[in-house]
């Protein structure tokens, strides 16, 4: 089956060009300059007119949590609903987190994650491994992760009693990671200190969602980021800090990078657009000031007055942060977020954004915060390179998988007013956002999965991707 995407502006992380993109089956086979086809006229089975539009590699969201067990419930998107929503939003690959908790075997956690995902995904998927209980057995299991196609794993310096690793455990895991070229991903917040602050706030009657962010002060993120960098340095492990939200944490990463350390960081749309002040002011008829629960996530939203959001944009420009993932971890307000109605500590942590990441980041192009090329780099190319998928994903080039988005810069997308999104949530954290731009057509391995305002994909089309080592190892 031959597909031709005609007349668009093909945008890569390094430039843009007017070209037709020729797809044979699941692969891109050529980029053809206008009037320069070496194949003569092409008799395509499917022709997609991209005139006036951008043709970009499908988004790679390297941080999602489908069905994550958290706070006595599970993230509300399944692999089926979450990957379908991803496709709607121009994301064609996710890297989700297989879970191991203390006392569980890593192999069992991973096998369970394969069971949840296999046959249910609309787009391709890969896994990182959460190691939520570093013990001898878990360390031994890390020896075989690369063979499973899992070349990165996540530790938590937060959530004591759930996923938490103390410094000794972090150190031992990082030592093991250096043996195998695994990339260490770190949730960098000082969990034990946060839990004390959170308990003190709750005991003094400060129980609304806003206090989640007060307890998880930026100092807790800066301190843990610094500690993670030092532990990584001592072990020689490369480090990737997830969901960076505090400008002081970025300063720690930038300072380490300036010293030549192999450290990286991502931020998420919520830390670019939403603030602690927004959360304090959130009210609705249905939920009163509990409305702010829709924005309870960790790391938390930060103060706009303190300039954290501007600092995240700046770091994306200066490459002190290298990419943008969602940390997609949706919970409904009813029966899920409302578990913490009387105590913010019981609100399941997470925001659903998988459908909106490509659009939300494109607003950075519209407002002049980032270039068109940097947009592609942040949402597709660097995630693919960082997590061992580049060549197949993250690029429009001969030999790559035909994961392609036709993006209309003159289109418009209204988010979340009523049920306008496709994530399995009863609300949207992005309600009211008006987007300049629109995801028009999405291809996943050569198959059209979104076009003409319709989902045309199939559950089960998505394949498991065994990943190579990160290209950022030195
Ligand atoms: N942060 C969240 O907001 N949700 C899931 C886990 C995490 O670290
Ligand atoms: Zn985390
Ligand atoms: Zn996460």
Short mmCIF file of C-alpha atoms and ligand atoms in Angstrom, two decimals:
data_model
loop_
_atom_site.label_atom_id
_atom_site.label_comp_id
_atom_site.label_asym_id
_atom_site.label_seq_id
_atom_site.Cartn_x
_atom_site.Cartn_y
_atom_site.Cartn_z
CA UNK A 1 0.00 0.00 0.00
CA UNK A 2 1.49 3.33 -1.17
CA UNK A 3 0.61 6.56 0.63
CA UNK A 4 1.67 10.00 -0.58
CA UNK A 5 1.50 13.06 1.65
CA UNK A 6 1.67 15.92 -0.83
CA UNK A 7 2.62 19.56 -0.75
CA UNK A 8 3.28 20.07 2.96
CA UNK A 9 6.15 21.68 4.81
CA UNK A 10 8.15 18.85 6.35
CA UNK A 11 9.54 20.03 9.67
CA UNK A 12 12.41 18.30 11.44
CA UNK A 13 14.41 19.27 14.51
CA UNK A 14 16.96 20.92 12.25
CA UNK A 15 14.99 22.59 9.49
CA UNK A 16 11.98 22.69 7.21
CA UNK A 17 11.48 21.92 3.56
CA UNK A 18 8.65 21.61 1.06
CA UNK A 19 8.46 17.96 0.11
CA UNK A 20 6.10 15.10 -0.57
CA UNK A 21 6.47 12.15 1.77
CA UNK A 22 6.23 8.73 0.17
CA UNK A 23 5.17 5.83 2.37
CA UNK A 24 5.30 2.18 1.38
CA UNK A 25 3.45 -0.03 3.82
CA UNK A 26 4.63 0.84 7.32
CA UNK A 27 7.77 2.76 6.33
CA UNK A 28 8.75 6.11 4.92
CA UNK A 29 10.66 5.47 1.69
CA UNK A 30 11.37 8.94 0.29
CA UNK A 31 11.04 12.69 0.65
CA UNK A 32 10.51 14.18 -2.78
CA UNK A 33 11.11 17.82 -3.63
CA UNK A 34 8.33 19.39 -5.73
CA UNK A 35 8.65 18.34 -9.37
CA UNK A 36 11.68 16.16 -8.69
CA UNK A 37 10.22 12.69 -8.37
CA UNK A 38 12.73 10.03 -9.44
CA UNK A 39 9.75 7.68 -9.70
CA UNK A 40 7.88 9.70 -12.33
CA UNK A 41 4.26 10.27 -11.39
CA UNK A 42 3.31 8.25 -8.36
CA UNK A 43 0.20 6.17 -8.42
CA UNK A 44 -0.56 6.18 -4.70
CA UNK A 45 -3.33 4.15 -3.06
CA UNK A 46 -3.90 7.00 -0.61
CA UNK A 47 -3.04 10.65 -1.28
CA UNK A 48 -3.16 13.18 1.56
CA UNK A 49 -3.13 16.85 0.65
CA UNK A 50 -0.91 18.71 3.12
CA UNK A 51 -0.77 22.02 1.26
CA UNK A 52 -0.35 24.88 3.74
CA UNK A 53 0.26 22.42 6.57
CA UNK A 54 3.18 21.09 8.56
CA UNK A 55 4.20 17.46 8.19
CA UNK A 56 5.94 16.38 11.38
CA UNK A 57 7.04 13.11 13.00
CA UNK A 58 4.40 11.61 15.25
CA UNK A 59 4.75 12.71 18.86
CA UNK A 60 6.63 10.51 21.31
CA UNK A 61 5.27 10.88 24.84
CA UNK A 62 7.95 9.34 27.03
CA UNK A 63 6.09 9.59 30.33
CA UNK A 64 2.63 8.07 30.71
CA UNK A 65 0.87 6.07 33.42
CA UNK A 66 -2.01 4.06 32.02
CA UNK A 67 -3.93 2.30 34.79
CA UNK A 68 -1.32 3.24 37.41
CA UNK A 69 -2.37 2.00 40.87
CA UNK A 70 -2.20 5.10 43.05
CA UNK A 71 -3.87 6.29 46.23
CA UNK A 72 -6.30 3.37 46.46
CA UNK A 73 -7.47 3.65 42.86
CA UNK A 74 -6.11 3.34 39.32
CA UNK A 75 -5.39 5.97 36.68
CA UNK A 76 -8.58 6.11 34.66
CA UNK A 77 -7.19 5.63 31.14
CA UNK A 78 -6.62 2.08 30.01
CA UNK A 79 -4.10 1.36 27.29
CA UNK A 80 -7.05 1.30 24.91
CA UNK A 81 -8.57 4.66 25.84
CA UNK A 82 -5.27 6.39 26.53
CA UNK A 83 -3.54 5.44 23.29
CA UNK A 84 -6.64 6.38 21.30
CA UNK A 85 -6.62 9.81 22.94
CA UNK A 86 -2.90 10.06 22.23
CA UNK A 87 -3.54 9.43 18.53
CA UNK A 88 -6.23 12.11 18.45
CA UNK A 89 -3.61 14.54 19.73
CA UNK A 90 -0.81 13.62 17.31
CA UNK A 91 1.15 11.29 19.57
CA UNK A 92 2.03 7.99 17.92
CA UNK A 93 4.33 6.43 20.52
CA UNK A 94 4.06 6.25 24.29
CA UNK A 95 6.55 4.99 26.81
CA UNK A 96 4.58 3.85 29.84
CA UNK A 97 5.89 2.76 33.24
CA UNK A 98 5.67 -0.89 34.23
CA UNK A 99 5.33 -0.99 38.02
CA UNK A 100 7.21 -2.91 40.70
CA UNK A 101 6.52 -2.06 44.35
CA UNK A 102 8.26 -3.16 47.51
CA UNK A 103 7.88 -6.90 48.07
CA UNK A 104 6.86 -7.55 44.46
CA UNK A 105 9.04 -9.13 41.80
CA UNK A 106 10.13 -6.89 38.93
CA UNK A 107 9.44 -9.69 36.44
CA UNK A 108 5.87 -10.03 37.70
CA UNK A 109 5.25 -6.30 37.47
CA UNK A 110 6.60 -6.22 33.94
CA UNK A 111 4.61 -9.28 32.86
CA UNK A 112 1.46 -7.68 34.25
CA UNK A 113 2.13 -4.49 32.28
CA UNK A 114 2.54 -6.51 29.07
CA UNK A 115 -0.81 -8.15 29.80
CA UNK A 116 -2.49 -4.78 30.28
CA UNK A 117 -1.10 -3.32 27.06
CA UNK A 118 -0.87 -6.20 24.58
CA UNK A 119 -3.61 -6.10 21.97
CA UNK A 120 -5.11 -2.95 23.43
CA UNK A 121 -3.05 -0.11 21.98
CA UNK A 122 -3.96 2.04 19.01
CA UNK A 123 -0.37 3.25 18.61
CA UNK A 124 3.04 1.79 19.35
CA UNK A 125 4.19 1.54 22.95
CA UNK A 126 7.26 0.82 25.01
CA UNK A 127 8.00 0.56 28.71
CA UNK A 128 10.26 1.99 31.34
CA UNK A 129 10.46 -0.04 34.56
CA UNK A 130 9.53 1.52 37.90
CA UNK A 131 11.68 0.02 40.62
CA UNK A 132 9.61 0.84 43.70
CA UNK A 133 11.47 -1.50 46.00
CA UNK A 134 15.22 -1.78 45.53
CA UNK A 135 16.32 -5.04 47.13
CA UNK A 136 18.68 -7.83 46.08
CA UNK A 137 16.02 -9.50 43.97
CA UNK A 138 15.10 -6.26 42.18
CA UNK A 139 18.75 -5.45 41.54
CA UNK A 140 19.24 -8.88 40.01
CA UNK A 141 16.18 -8.38 37.83
CA UNK A 142 17.73 -5.19 36.47
CA UNK A 143 20.34 -7.42 34.79
CA UNK A 144 17.76 -8.58 32.25
CA UNK A 145 15.89 -5.35 31.50
CA UNK A 146 17.91 -4.46 28.41
CA UNK A 147 17.09 -7.88 26.90
CA UNK A 148 13.42 -7.03 27.40
CA UNK A 149 13.88 -3.81 25.41
CA UNK A 150 13.69 -1.71 28.56
CA UNK A 151 16.66 0.61 28.71
CA UNK A 152 15.51 3.06 31.36
CA UNK A 153 14.00 2.71 34.81
CA UNK A 154 12.48 5.07 37.35
CA UNK A 155 13.19 5.59 41.02
CA UNK A 156 11.20 7.71 43.46
CA UNK A 157 12.74 9.89 46.17
CA UNK A 158 9.10 10.64 47.11
CA UNK A 159 6.12 8.58 48.31
CA UNK A 160 7.53 6.78 51.38
CA UNK A 161 5.85 3.43 51.86
CA UNK A 162 4.69 3.31 48.25
CA UNK A 163 7.42 3.74 45.63
CA UNK A 164 10.13 5.41 47.74
CA UNK A 165 13.83 4.57 47.62
CA UNK A 166 16.21 5.89 50.25
CA UNK A 167 19.65 7.15 49.31
CA UNK A 168 21.31 3.78 49.85
CA UNK A 169 18.79 2.13 47.53
CA UNK A 170 19.20 4.87 44.95
CA UNK A 171 22.95 4.44 45.04
CA UNK A 172 22.78 0.67 44.61
CA UNK A 173 20.33 0.92 41.71
CA UNK A 174 22.46 3.54 39.98
CA UNK A 175 25.53 1.34 40.32
CA UNK A 176 23.61 -1.46 38.65
CA UNK A 177 22.41 0.92 35.93
CA UNK A 178 25.98 1.85 35.03
CA UNK A 179 26.76 -1.85 34.50
CA UNK A 180 24.10 -2.11 31.79
CA UNK A 181 23.82 1.36 30.25
CA UNK A 182 20.36 1.84 31.75
CA UNK A 183 19.18 5.43 32.00
CA UNK A 184 18.08 6.34 35.54
CA UNK A 185 14.89 8.40 35.63
CA UNK A 186 14.31 10.15 38.92
CA UNK A 187 11.23 11.49 40.66
CA UNK A 188 13.19 14.09 42.61
CA UNK A 189 11.28 15.32 45.66
CA UNK A 190 12.20 14.83 49.31
CA UNK A 191 9.29 12.55 50.19
CA UNK A 192 9.92 12.04 53.93
CA UNK A 193 10.16 15.80 54.59
CA UNK A 194 7.10 16.48 52.40
CA UNK A 195 5.07 13.96 54.38
CA UNK A 196 5.88 15.77 57.65
CA UNK A 197 4.90 19.15 56.20
CA UNK A 198 1.72 17.69 54.70
CA UNK A 199 0.70 16.11 58.02
CA UNK A 200 1.30 19.38 59.87
CA UNK A 201 -0.82 21.33 57.36
CA UNK A 202 -3.65 18.79 57.49
CA UNK A 203 -3.61 18.70 61.31
CA UNK A 204 -3.96 22.48 61.40
CA UNK A 205 -7.07 22.29 59.23
CA UNK A 206 -5.41 23.21 55.95
CA UNK A 207 -6.93 20.39 53.94
CA UNK A 208 -7.87 21.90 50.54
CA UNK A 209 -6.06 20.92 47.29
CA UNK A 210 -3.98 24.11 47.34
CA UNK A 211 -2.01 22.83 50.35
CA UNK A 212 -0.72 19.92 48.30
CA UNK A 213 1.52 22.45 46.57
CA UNK A 214 2.48 24.19 49.81
CA UNK A 215 3.64 20.91 51.35
CA UNK A 216 5.62 20.02 48.24
CA UNK A 217 7.65 23.24 48.38
CA UNK A 218 10.23 23.97 45.65
CA UNK A 219 12.99 23.46 48.23
CA UNK A 220 11.94 19.80 48.39
CA UNK A 221 12.44 19.49 44.65
CA UNK A 222 15.67 21.45 44.51
CA UNK A 223 17.20 19.48 47.36
CA UNK A 224 16.27 16.09 45.90
CA UNK A 225 17.43 17.11 42.42
CA UNK A 226 20.79 18.11 43.87
CA UNK A 227 21.04 14.85 45.81
CA UNK A 228 20.13 12.78 42.75
CA UNK A 229 22.79 14.57 40.71
CA UNK A 230 25.42 13.87 43.38
CA UNK A 231 24.46 10.22 43.73
CA UNK A 232 24.55 9.82 39.96
CA UNK A 233 27.92 11.53 39.82
CA UNK A 234 29.44 9.22 42.39
CA UNK A 235 28.21 6.14 40.52
CA UNK A 236 28.90 7.42 37.00
CA UNK A 237 25.24 6.91 36.07
CA UNK A 238 23.61 9.23 33.55
CA UNK A 239 20.53 10.89 35.06
CA UNK A 240 17.19 12.00 33.67
CA UNK A 241 14.98 13.98 36.05
CA UNK A 242 11.27 13.68 35.32
CA UNK A 243 8.54 16.34 35.63
CA UNK A 244 10.79 19.24 36.59
CA UNK A 245 8.67 22.17 37.79
CA UNK A 246 10.84 24.35 40.09
CA UNK A 247 13.21 26.90 38.58
CA UNK A 248 15.70 26.03 41.33
CA UNK A 249 15.70 22.38 40.17
CA UNK A 250 16.51 23.57 36.64
CA UNK A 251 19.36 25.61 38.10
CA UNK A 252 20.74 22.44 39.68
CA UNK A 253 20.54 20.59 36.36
CA UNK A 254 22.08 23.48 34.45
CA UNK A 255 24.93 23.82 36.94
CA UNK A 256 25.66 20.10 36.72
CA UNK A 257 25.57 20.21 32.92
CA UNK A 258 27.95 23.16 33.00
CA UNK A 259 30.30 20.98 35.05
CA UNK A 260 30.10 18.43 32.23
CA UNK A 261 27.76 16.00 33.97
CA UNK A 262 25.53 13.72 31.96
CA UNK A 263 22.19 14.92 33.36
CA UNK A 264 18.91 15.72 31.61
CA UNK A 265 15.44 16.84 32.47
CA UNK A 266 11.92 17.00 31.13
CA UNK A 267 9.09 19.29 32.02
CA UNK A 268 5.36 18.85 31.35
CA UNK A 269 2.65 21.12 29.91
CA UNK A 270 1.15 21.74 33.37
CA UNK A 271 4.38 23.37 34.56
CA UNK A 272 4.48 25.63 31.51
CA UNK A 273 0.90 26.87 31.73
CA UNK A 274 -0.71 26.27 35.12
CA UNK A 275 0.20 27.77 38.49
CA UNK A 276 -0.32 27.43 42.22
CA UNK A 277 -2.23 30.73 42.12
CA UNK A 278 -4.59 29.21 39.52
CA UNK A 279 -5.13 26.30 41.88
CA UNK A 280 -5.82 28.56 44.86
CA UNK A 281 -8.43 30.42 42.83
CA UNK A 282 -10.11 27.34 41.33
CA UNK A 283 -13.83 27.13 42.16
CA UNK A 284 -16.84 25.46 40.61
CA UNK A 285 -20.49 25.16 41.43
CA UNK A 286 -20.20 21.41 41.77
CA UNK A 287 -16.97 21.17 43.75
CA UNK A 288 -16.44 24.55 45.44
CA UNK A 289 -12.75 25.07 46.20
CA UNK A 290 -12.17 21.34 45.76
CA UNK A 291 -12.14 22.15 42.02
CA UNK A 292 -8.38 22.65 42.44
CA UNK A 293 -8.06 18.87 42.90
CA UNK A 294 -8.06 18.52 39.12
CA UNK A 295 -4.58 20.07 39.20
CA UNK A 296 -3.15 17.99 42.05
CA UNK A 297 -0.07 16.32 40.64
CA UNK A 298 3.51 15.73 41.76
CA UNK A 299 5.72 17.60 41.38
CA UNK A 300 3.04 20.23 42.08
CA UNK A 301 2.06 23.38 40.22
CA UNK A 302 4.37 26.26 41.11
CA UNK A 303 3.85 29.95 41.87
CA UNK A 304 3.64 32.18 38.82
CA UNK A 305 4.74 35.13 40.96
CA UNK A 306 8.00 33.29 41.61
CA UNK A 307 8.52 32.84 37.86
CA UNK A 308 8.71 29.06 37.57
CA UNK A 309 6.68 28.84 34.34
CA UNK A 310 8.86 31.42 32.57
CA UNK A 311 11.92 29.55 33.79
CA UNK A 312 10.63 26.30 32.24
CA UNK A 313 10.13 27.98 28.84
CA UNK A 314 13.56 29.51 29.08
CA UNK A 315 15.14 26.16 29.94
CA UNK A 316 13.44 24.60 26.91
CA UNK A 317 15.05 27.30 24.76
CA UNK A 318 18.50 26.97 26.30
CA UNK A 319 18.38 23.14 26.34
CA UNK A 320 18.80 23.01 30.11
CA UNK A 321 15.60 20.94 29.77
CA UNK A 322 15.56 18.70 26.72
CA UNK A 323 12.00 17.55 26.22
CA UNK A 324 8.35 17.73 27.19
CA UNK A 325 6.36 14.70 28.29
CA UNK A 326 2.93 14.65 29.90
CA UNK A 327 3.22 12.47 33.01
CA UNK A 328 -0.26 11.50 31.83
CA UNK A 329 -1.96 10.10 34.94
CA UNK A 330 -5.67 10.88 34.77
CA UNK A 331 -8.19 10.49 37.57
CA UNK A 332 -11.88 11.39 37.48
CA UNK A 333 -13.20 13.94 39.97
CA UNK A 334 -16.02 11.58 40.94
CA UNK A 335 -14.94 8.58 43.01
CA UNK A 336 -11.24 9.25 42.42
CA UNK A 337 -10.05 12.81 43.12
CA UNK A 338 -12.92 13.11 45.61
CA UNK A 339 -11.26 10.48 47.81
CA UNK A 340 -9.34 13.50 49.13
CA UNK A 341 -12.33 15.80 49.61
CA UNK A 342 -11.53 16.26 53.28
CA UNK A 343 -7.75 15.89 53.11
CA UNK A 344 -5.53 16.81 50.17
CA UNK A 345 -3.17 13.96 51.09
CA UNK A 346 -5.75 11.46 49.84
CA UNK A 347 -6.24 13.07 46.41
CA UNK A 348 -4.77 10.75 43.76
CA UNK A 349 -1.90 12.64 42.11
CA UNK A 350 -2.09 13.20 38.40
CA UNK A 351 -3.27 15.20 35.40
CA UNK A 352 -4.42 13.90 32.02
CA UNK A 353 -2.79 15.66 29.07
CA UNK A 354 -1.82 12.98 26.56
CA UNK A 355 -4.21 14.35 23.96
CA UNK A 356 -3.02 17.94 24.26
CA UNK A 357 0.77 17.89 24.53
CA UNK A 358 1.46 18.49 20.82
CA UNK A 359 -1.11 21.30 20.66
CA UNK A 360 -0.08 22.91 23.94
CA UNK A 361 3.57 22.98 22.95
CA UNK A 362 2.67 24.41 19.57
CA UNK A 363 1.36 27.46 21.45
CA UNK A 364 5.00 28.09 22.34
CA UNK A 365 5.65 28.48 18.60
CA UNK A 366 2.65 30.77 18.21
CA UNK A 367 3.78 33.02 21.08
CA UNK A 368 7.43 33.01 20.00
CA UNK A 369 8.76 31.05 22.98
CA UNK A 370 10.26 28.30 20.78
CA UNK A 371 10.89 27.75 17.09
CA UNK A 372 8.96 25.35 14.89
CA UNK A 373 12.01 23.08 14.75
CA UNK A 374 12.43 23.12 18.53
CA UNK A 375 8.77 22.14 18.87
CA UNK A 376 9.42 19.01 16.83
CA UNK A 377 12.58 18.32 18.77
CA UNK A 378 10.85 18.62 22.16
CA UNK A 379 7.81 16.52 21.35
CA UNK A 380 9.26 13.82 19.09
CA UNK A 381 12.93 13.80 18.16
CA UNK A 382 14.65 14.13 21.52
CA UNK A 383 12.28 11.70 23.29
CA UNK A 384 13.08 9.16 20.56
CA UNK A 385 16.84 9.73 20.89
CA UNK A 386 16.79 9.84 24.68
CA UNK A 387 14.96 6.55 24.96
CA UNK A 388 16.47 4.46 22.18
CA UNK A 389 13.79 4.74 19.51
CA UNK A 390 15.44 7.15 17.10
CA UNK A 391 15.56 6.05 13.49
CA UNK A 392 12.28 4.23 13.85
CA UNK A 393 10.51 7.10 15.60
CA UNK A 394 10.98 10.84 15.99
CA UNK A 395 12.06 11.60 12.42
CA UNK A 396 10.67 11.80 8.90
CA UNK A 397 13.34 10.07 6.85
CA UNK A 398 13.62 7.02 4.58
CA UNK A 399 13.62 3.86 6.68
CA UNK A 400 11.71 5.36 9.60
CA UNK A 401 8.30 4.11 10.65
CA UNK A 402 5.60 6.12 8.92
CA UNK A 403 4.39 7.79 12.11
CA UNK A 404 3.39 11.15 10.71
CA UNK A 405 1.19 14.07 11.71
CA UNK A 406 -0.26 16.62 9.32
CA UNK A 407 -0.67 19.73 11.46
CA UNK A 408 -2.71 22.71 10.30
CA UNK A 409 -1.29 25.97 11.68
CA UNK A 410 -4.43 27.77 10.54
CA UNK A 411 -6.73 25.31 12.27
CA UNK A 412 -8.21 25.74 15.71
CA UNK A 413 -8.76 23.40 18.64
CA UNK A 414 -11.05 24.11 21.59
CA UNK A 415 -10.09 21.99 24.55
CA UNK A 416 -12.22 20.43 27.13
CA UNK A 417 -15.34 22.58 27.20
CA UNK A 418 -17.79 19.79 27.89
CA UNK A 419 -16.60 16.36 26.71
CA UNK A 420 -14.56 17.46 23.70
CA UNK A 421 -11.60 15.27 24.48
CA UNK A 422 -11.16 11.49 24.25
CA UNK A 423 -9.37 10.69 27.50
CA UNK A 424 -11.31 8.59 30.00
CA UNK A 425 -11.96 11.45 32.39
CA UNK A 426 -15.05 13.26 33.64
CA UNK A 427 -13.35 16.65 33.37
CA UNK A 428 -10.41 18.30 31.67
CA UNK A 429 -7.48 19.95 33.38
CA UNK A 430 -7.31 22.10 30.24
CA UNK A 431 -10.91 23.17 30.04
CA UNK A 432 -11.26 26.47 28.22
CA UNK A 433 -7.91 26.40 26.44
CA UNK A 434 -8.22 27.69 22.87
CA UNK A 435 -5.47 26.36 20.63
CA UNK A 436 -4.14 27.93 17.45
CA UNK A 437 -3.45 24.89 15.32
CA UNK A 438 -5.04 21.51 14.72
CA UNK A 439 -3.98 17.90 14.35
CA UNK A 440 -5.56 17.06 10.99
CA UNK A 441 -4.22 13.65 9.99
CA UNK A 442 -2.26 11.07 11.98
CA UNK A 443 -0.51 8.00 10.59
CA UNK A 444 0.79 5.19 12.74
CA UNK A 445 3.16 2.84 10.88
CA UNK A 446 1.57 3.87 7.59
CA UNK A 447 -2.06 3.44 8.70
CA UNK A 448 -4.28 6.49 8.93
CA UNK A 449 -5.53 6.52 12.52
CA UNK A 450 -7.05 10.01 12.61
CA UNK A 451 -8.46 11.99 9.66
CA UNK A 452 -11.49 14.13 8.78
CA UNK A 453 -12.28 14.59 12.46
CA UNK A 454 -12.68 10.86 12.98
CA UNK A 455 -10.73 8.12 14.69
CA UNK A 456 -9.93 5.56 11.99
CA UNK A 457 -7.47 3.41 13.92
CA UNK A 458 -7.95 0.06 15.57
CA UNK A 459 -7.42 -1.25 19.04
CA UNK A 460 -4.49 -3.63 18.85
CA UNK A 461 -2.73 -1.93 15.93
CA UNK A 462 -0.05 -0.70 18.34
CA UNK A 463 3.02 -2.91 18.76
CA UNK A 464 5.45 -3.26 21.66
CA UNK A 465 8.75 -1.55 20.89
CA UNK A 466 11.96 -3.01 22.23
CA UNK A 467 14.18 -0.01 22.77
CA UNK A 468 17.89 0.46 22.15
CA UNK A 469 20.14 2.16 24.68
CA UNK A 470 19.75 5.92 25.01
CA UNK A 471 21.71 7.95 22.48
CA UNK A 472 22.62 10.27 25.34
CA UNK A 473 24.92 7.81 27.11
CA UNK A 474 28.58 8.79 27.00
N1 LIG B 1 3.15 12.15 39.87
C1 LIG B 1 1.86 12.28 39.53
O1 LIG B 1 1.34 13.41 39.47
N2 LIG B 1 1.15 11.16 39.27
C2 LIG B 1 1.71 9.87 39.26
C3 LIG B 1 3.00 9.73 39.89
C4 LIG B 1 3.76 10.97 40.02
O2 LIG B 1 4.93 10.92 40.30
ZN1 LIG B 2 6.98 10.99 39.30
ZN1 LIG B 3 5.14 9.94 36.37
#
